[in-house]
Amino acid sequence: MKSTLTLIAILMASLFALGQNISSPDYIETKIESGSTFKKYKNGKLDSIVVAMYAVNYGNALIFAKLDNEIRITNADDENSVIKIELKNNKQVRTFFYKNKPAIVVESIDFDINQLPKNTTVTRSLSNNVIQNMSIKTNYEVFGDDNPDKTFKLFYGLNIRTDLDNLDAIFENIGAFFSEEDALLKIFYGSYAEKFAPKILTYLKTNDSGIITDGITLDYQNKNAKETNPYNIYKNGKIIKSGKASLADFQKTYQDYIIKLQE
């Protein structure tokens, strides 16, 4: 079993080869659970972030770089995967590239149930009292038989405020998240991560006219989480079930719906 000091030495050498010298005084270290976050500033702005992860017999790093028109995220242990965050009409677009091909595209949108994006999955969720509206398009065939599990978890688990509309603010938000003591636990550690996952409000699929074909949605108008709001379940373009539920109860209804889809 390798000691933590040995893992750190190996990791630093690997990062140096990738052009990231985290032993440089330019980097400011924040120790977190199972690792450290290193931030480098340039002209008073956050320029790069390296998150070093240490586990039993394993060391890895996540590298975040802010370029002119995008934020690029790489995993030192996964050369095939790249995550990019860009802005389109002041909305965030997050793309998972695998072997230079887009596999997953998540785009922030304005949610209007009567005017939804075409041929996509639309989700709404509640995180830190902010409602996140997103469209998701996937091409999982790009992965083939590969399973870049840790980068996949990072892509979906990195909880960035969707109301931020400039790259500097988004990058600072990422840096603040990875300065939290339990940041890595919130992304990579199963049941612990689930406790902090956004609360689902909507999961819908649309056709080539933007019409709902299937899904479930909670009309979250009453923002008191303990009060009830109406929900609908759709199948083949029709509402097949309606009811009312609190935010907590709706999470169970949503999970039951997803389980039935997978049967």
GROMACS .gro file of C-alpha atoms in nm:
model
  263
    1MET     CA    1   0.000   0.000   0.000
    2LYS     CA    2   0.138   0.338  -0.097
    3SER     CA    3   0.167   0.606   0.171
    4THR     CA    4  -0.011   0.939   0.129
    5LEU     CA    5   0.325   1.114   0.092
    6THR     CA    6   0.423   0.877  -0.189
    7LEU     CA    7   0.089   0.935  -0.362
    8ILE     CA    8   0.134   1.310  -0.334
    9ALA     CA    9   0.484   1.289  -0.484
   10ILE     CA   10   0.360   1.076  -0.776
   11LEU     CA   11   0.064   1.306  -0.830
   12MET     CA   12   0.277   1.622  -0.826
   13ALA     CA   13   0.514   1.468  -1.081
   14SER     CA   14   0.219   1.375  -1.303
   15LEU     CA   15   0.071   1.724  -1.277
   16PHE     CA   16   0.407   1.884  -1.352
   17ALA     CA   17   0.420   1.680  -1.673
   18LEU     CA   18   0.076   1.825  -1.756
   19GLY     CA   19   0.204   2.180  -1.702
   20GLN     CA   20   0.060   2.223  -1.351
   21ASN     CA   21   0.331   2.291  -1.092
   22ILE     CA   22   0.123   2.299  -0.775
   23SER     CA   23   0.437   2.332  -0.562
   24SER     CA   24   0.484   2.680  -0.710
   25PRO     CA   25   0.413   2.974  -0.473
   26ASP     CA   26   0.162   3.093  -0.735
   27TYR     CA   27  -0.078   2.830  -0.604
   28ILE     CA   28  -0.273   2.872  -0.281
   29GLU     CA   29  -0.362   2.541  -0.114
   30THR     CA   30  -0.681   2.463   0.075
   31LYS     CA   31  -0.691   2.122   0.243
   32ILE     CA   32  -1.021   1.937   0.212
   33GLU     CA   33  -1.143   1.589   0.298
   34SER     CA   34  -0.950   1.330   0.091
   35GLY     CA   35  -0.746   1.593  -0.092
   36SER     CA   36  -0.643   1.953  -0.147
   37THR     CA   37  -0.755   2.236  -0.374
   38PHE     CA   38  -0.487   2.456  -0.533
   39LYS     CA   39  -0.586   2.793  -0.681
   40LYS     CA   40  -0.375   3.021  -0.898
   41TYR     CA   41  -0.465   3.384  -0.961
   42LYS     CA   42  -0.359   3.607  -1.250
   43ASN     CA   43  -0.412   3.983  -1.249
   44GLY     CA   44  -0.641   3.944  -0.950
   45LYS     CA   45  -0.865   3.683  -1.116
   46LEU     CA   46  -0.883   3.311  -1.055
   47ASP     CA   47  -0.690   3.157  -1.344
   48SER     CA   48  -0.666   2.784  -1.271
   49ILE     CA   49  -0.776   2.527  -1.015
   50VAL     CA   50  -0.623   2.189  -0.940
   51VAL     CA   51  -0.806   1.949  -0.710
   52ALA     CA   52  -0.572   1.675  -0.588
   53MET     CA   53  -0.745   1.364  -0.458
   54TYR     CA   54  -0.581   1.114  -0.224
   55ALA     CA   55  -0.733   0.778  -0.141
   56VAL     CA   56  -0.606   0.436  -0.033
   57ASN     CA   57  -0.342   0.335  -0.287
   58TYR     CA   58  -0.477   0.591  -0.534
   59GLY     CA   59  -0.401   0.950  -0.633
   60ASN     CA   60  -0.566   1.159  -0.899
   61ALA     CA   61  -0.632   1.522  -0.989
   62LEU     CA   62  -0.897   1.735  -1.155
   63ILE     CA   63  -0.768   2.031  -1.355
   64PHE     CA   64  -0.984   2.339  -1.423
   65ALA     CA   65  -0.861   2.605  -1.667
   66LYS     CA   66  -1.039   2.925  -1.770
   67LEU     CA   67  -0.977   3.013  -2.133
   68ASP     CA   68  -1.112   3.307  -2.335
   69ASN     CA   69  -1.447   3.152  -2.425
   70GLU     CA   70  -1.475   2.841  -2.211
   71ILE     CA   71  -1.387   2.662  -1.891
   72ARG     CA   72  -1.209   2.334  -1.961
   73ILE     CA   73  -1.210   2.050  -1.706
   74THR     CA   74  -0.986   1.745  -1.735
   75ASN     CA   75  -0.922   1.439  -1.523
   76ALA     CA   76  -0.552   1.351  -1.496
   77ASP     CA   77  -0.645   0.983  -1.484
   78ASP     CA   78  -0.878   0.993  -1.788
   79GLU     CA   79  -0.711   1.120  -2.104
   80ASN     CA   80  -1.018   1.058  -2.322
   81SER     CA   81  -1.261   1.285  -2.136
   82VAL     CA   82  -1.295   1.663  -2.142
   83ILE     CA   83  -1.572   1.873  -1.989
   84LYS     CA   84  -1.633   2.219  -2.133
   85ILE     CA   85  -1.849   2.496  -1.993
   86GLU     CA   86  -1.944   2.772  -2.235
   87LEU     CA   87  -2.203   3.050  -2.260
   88LYS     CA   88  -2.472   3.065  -2.527
   89ASN     CA   89  -2.702   3.369  -2.516
   90ASN     CA   90  -2.584   3.423  -2.157
   91LYS     CA   91  -2.691   3.069  -2.064
   92GLN     CA   92  -2.454   2.796  -1.947
   93VAL     CA   93  -2.382   2.500  -2.174
   94ARG     CA   94  -2.191   2.207  -2.027
   95THR     CA   95  -2.060   1.939  -2.266
   96PHE     CA   96  -1.896   1.606  -2.193
   97PHE     CA   97  -1.658   1.522  -2.480
   98TYR     CA   98  -1.528   1.168  -2.505
   99LYS     CA   99  -1.253   1.102  -2.757
  100ASN     CA  100  -1.329   1.448  -2.903
  101LYS     CA  101  -1.697   1.368  -2.960
  102PRO     CA  102  -1.987   1.526  -2.767
  103ALA     CA  103  -2.155   1.257  -2.556
  104ILE     CA  104  -2.372   1.469  -2.322
  105VAL     CA  105  -2.484   1.831  -2.360
  106VAL     CA  106  -2.660   2.006  -2.071
  107GLU     CA  107  -2.792   2.355  -2.147
  108SER     CA  108  -2.957   2.604  -1.911
  109ILE     CA  109  -3.292   2.721  -2.045
  110ASP     CA  110  -3.591   2.938  -1.959
  111PHE     CA  111  -3.866   2.694  -1.862
  112ASP     CA  112  -4.206   2.732  -2.027
  113ILE     CA  113  -4.408   2.412  -2.026
  114ASN     CA  114  -4.599   2.534  -2.333
  115GLN     CA  115  -4.283   2.611  -2.530
  116LEU     CA  116  -4.018   2.349  -2.461
  117PRO     CA  117  -3.705   2.263  -2.662
  118LYS     CA  118  -3.747   1.998  -2.931
  119ASN     CA  119  -3.629   1.636  -2.917
  120THR     CA  120  -3.469   1.659  -2.576
  121THR     CA  121  -3.501   1.580  -2.208
  122VAL     CA  122  -3.602   1.876  -1.992
  123THR     CA  123  -3.533   1.882  -1.620
  124ARG     CA  124  -3.611   2.124  -1.338
  125SER     CA  125  -3.450   2.092  -0.998
  126LEU     CA  126  -3.412   2.288  -0.677
  127SER     CA  127  -3.066   2.342  -0.530
  128ASN     CA  128  -2.975   2.591  -0.257
  129ASN     CA  129  -3.313   2.761  -0.310
  130VAL     CA  130  -3.235   2.822  -0.679
  131ILE     CA  131  -3.445   2.652  -0.948
  132GLN     CA  132  -3.232   2.505  -1.228
  133ASN     CA  133  -3.392   2.455  -1.571
  134MET     CA  134  -3.198   2.242  -1.818
  135SER     CA  135  -3.225   2.055  -2.144
  136ILE     CA  136  -3.020   1.738  -2.180
  137LYS     CA  137  -2.916   1.567  -2.502
  138THR     CA  138  -2.715   1.246  -2.495
  139ASN     CA  139  -2.523   1.026  -2.734
  140TYR     CA  140  -2.405   0.745  -2.507
  141GLU     CA  141  -2.292   0.540  -2.806
  142VAL     CA  142  -1.978   0.759  -2.803
  143PHE     CA  143  -1.861   0.574  -2.488
  144GLY     CA  144  -1.885   0.230  -2.650
  145ASP     CA  145  -1.791  -0.024  -2.383
  146ASP     CA  146  -1.591   0.231  -2.183
  147ASN     CA  147  -1.707   0.367  -1.849
  148PRO     CA  148  -1.529   0.689  -1.745
  149ASP     CA  149  -1.707   0.668  -1.410
  150LYS     CA  150  -1.526   0.940  -1.214
  151THR     CA  151  -1.548   1.198  -1.493
  152PHE     CA  152  -1.913   1.104  -1.542
  153LYS     CA  153  -1.984   1.166  -1.173
  154LEU     CA  154  -1.797   1.497  -1.191
  155PHE     CA  155  -2.001   1.607  -1.494
  156TYR     CA  156  -2.336   1.553  -1.323
  157GLY     CA  157  -2.225   1.616  -0.964
  158LEU     CA  158  -2.055   1.953  -1.012
  159ASN     CA  159  -2.327   2.184  -0.885
  160ILE     CA  160  -2.274   2.526  -1.044
  161ARG     CA  161  -2.523   2.807  -0.992
  162THR     CA  162  -2.717   2.824  -1.317
  163ASP     CA  163  -2.805   3.191  -1.266
  164LEU     CA  164  -2.442   3.294  -1.328
  165ASP     CA  165  -2.395   3.439  -1.676
  166ASN     CA  166  -2.021   3.512  -1.707
  167LEU     CA  167  -1.724   3.277  -1.704
  168ASP     CA  168  -1.534   3.459  -1.428
  169ALA     CA  169  -1.827   3.421  -1.188
  170ILE     CA  170  -1.878   3.056  -1.287
  171PHE     CA  171  -1.509   2.982  -1.233
  172GLU     CA  172  -1.514   3.151  -0.891
  173ASN     CA  173  -1.823   2.944  -0.805
  174ILE     CA  174  -1.634   2.624  -0.894
  175GLY     CA  175  -1.337   2.738  -0.685
  176ALA     CA  176  -1.562   2.815  -0.388
  177PHE     CA  177  -1.727   2.473  -0.413
  178PHE     CA  178  -1.394   2.289  -0.411
  179SER     CA  179  -1.284   2.487  -0.107
  180GLU     CA  180  -1.563   2.323   0.094
  181GLU     CA  181  -1.438   2.052   0.330
  182ASP     CA  182  -1.672   1.786   0.187
  183ALA     CA  183  -1.662   1.888  -0.183
  184LEU     CA  184  -1.522   1.556  -0.306
  185LEU     CA  185  -1.763   1.360  -0.089
  186LYS     CA  186  -2.057   1.548  -0.246
  187ILE     CA  187  -1.950   1.430  -0.592
  188PHE     CA  188  -1.793   1.087  -0.556
  189TYR     CA  189  -1.923   0.919  -0.240
  190GLY     CA  190  -2.258   0.753  -0.314
  191SER     CA  191  -2.505   0.787  -0.029
  192TYR     CA  192  -2.333   1.102   0.105
  193ALA     CA  193  -2.355   1.270  -0.236
  194GLU     CA  194  -2.724   1.179  -0.265
  195LYS     CA  195  -2.805   1.382   0.047
  196PHE     CA  196  -2.690   1.699  -0.130
  197ALA     CA  197  -2.828   1.625  -0.476
  198PRO     CA  198  -3.077   1.879  -0.617
  199LYS     CA  199  -3.446   1.807  -0.555
  200ILE     CA  200  -3.618   1.703  -0.876
  201LEU     CA  201  -3.918   1.907  -0.990
  202THR     CA  202  -3.950   1.798  -1.354
  203TYR     CA  203  -3.830   1.526  -1.590
  204LEU     CA  204  -3.985   1.546  -1.937
  205LYS     CA  205  -3.912   1.418  -2.287
  206THR     CA  206  -4.023   1.614  -2.595
  207ASN     CA  207  -4.079   1.534  -2.963
  208ASP     CA  208  -3.970   1.720  -3.275
  209SER     CA  209  -4.244   1.979  -3.215
  210GLY     CA  210  -4.142   2.046  -2.855
  211ILE     CA  211  -4.452   1.868  -2.725
  212ILE     CA  212  -4.427   1.654  -2.410
  213THR     CA  213  -4.431   1.282  -2.488
  214ASP     CA  214  -4.344   1.130  -2.151
  215GLY     CA  215  -4.236   1.240  -1.807
  216ILE     CA  216  -4.334   1.382  -1.470
  217THR     CA  217  -4.358   1.741  -1.348
  218LEU     CA  218  -4.441   1.918  -1.023
  219ASP     CA  219  -4.596   2.265  -1.064
  220TYR     CA  220  -4.380   2.416  -0.791
  221GLN     CA  221  -4.567   2.744  -0.740
  222ASN     CA  222  -4.604   2.725  -0.363
  223LYS     CA  223  -4.242   2.763  -0.251
  224ASN     CA  224  -4.314   2.633   0.100
  225ALA     CA  225  -4.159   2.287   0.072
  226LYS     CA  226  -4.403   2.141   0.326
  227GLU     CA  227  -4.710   2.254   0.133
  228THR     CA  228  -4.848   2.056  -0.160
  229ASN     CA  229  -4.835   2.140  -0.530
  230PRO     CA  230  -5.007   1.966  -0.824
  231TYR     CA  231  -4.814   1.717  -1.037
  232ASN     CA  232  -4.879   1.534  -1.365
  233ILE     CA  233  -4.739   1.215  -1.515
  234TYR     CA  234  -4.732   1.188  -1.895
  235LYS     CA  235  -4.722   0.885  -2.125
  236ASN     CA  236  -4.741   0.889  -2.505
  237GLY     CA  237  -4.834   1.256  -2.503
  238LYS     CA  238  -5.120   1.226  -2.254
  239ILE     CA  239  -5.155   1.291  -1.882
  240ILE     CA  240  -5.215   0.951  -1.724
  241LYS     CA  241  -5.203   1.051  -1.357
  242SER     CA  242  -5.241   1.372  -1.154
  243GLY     CA  243  -5.213   1.445  -0.787
  244LYS     CA  244  -5.072   1.675  -0.522
  245ALA     CA  245  -4.754   1.631  -0.321
  246SER     CA  246  -4.511   1.814  -0.098
  247LEU     CA  247  -4.157   1.855  -0.226
  248ALA     CA  248  -4.034   1.561  -0.016
  249ASP     CA  249  -4.321   1.333  -0.116
  250PHE     CA  250  -4.273   1.420  -0.482
  251GLN     CA  251  -3.914   1.290  -0.466
  252LYS     CA  252  -4.052   0.946  -0.381
  253THR     CA  253  -4.311   0.972  -0.659
  254TYR     CA  254  -4.036   1.067  -0.903
  255GLN     CA  255  -3.814   0.776  -0.795
  256ASP     CA  256  -4.104   0.532  -0.835
  257TYR     CA  257  -4.165   0.672  -1.184
  258ILE     CA  258  -3.800   0.626  -1.286
  259ILE     CA  259  -3.794   0.271  -1.149
  260LYS     CA  260  -4.100   0.180  -1.356
  261LEU     CA  261  -3.934   0.323  -1.667
  262GLN     CA  262  -3.641   0.088  -1.616
  263GLU     CA  263  -3.853  -0.225  -1.570
   0.00000   0.00000   0.00000
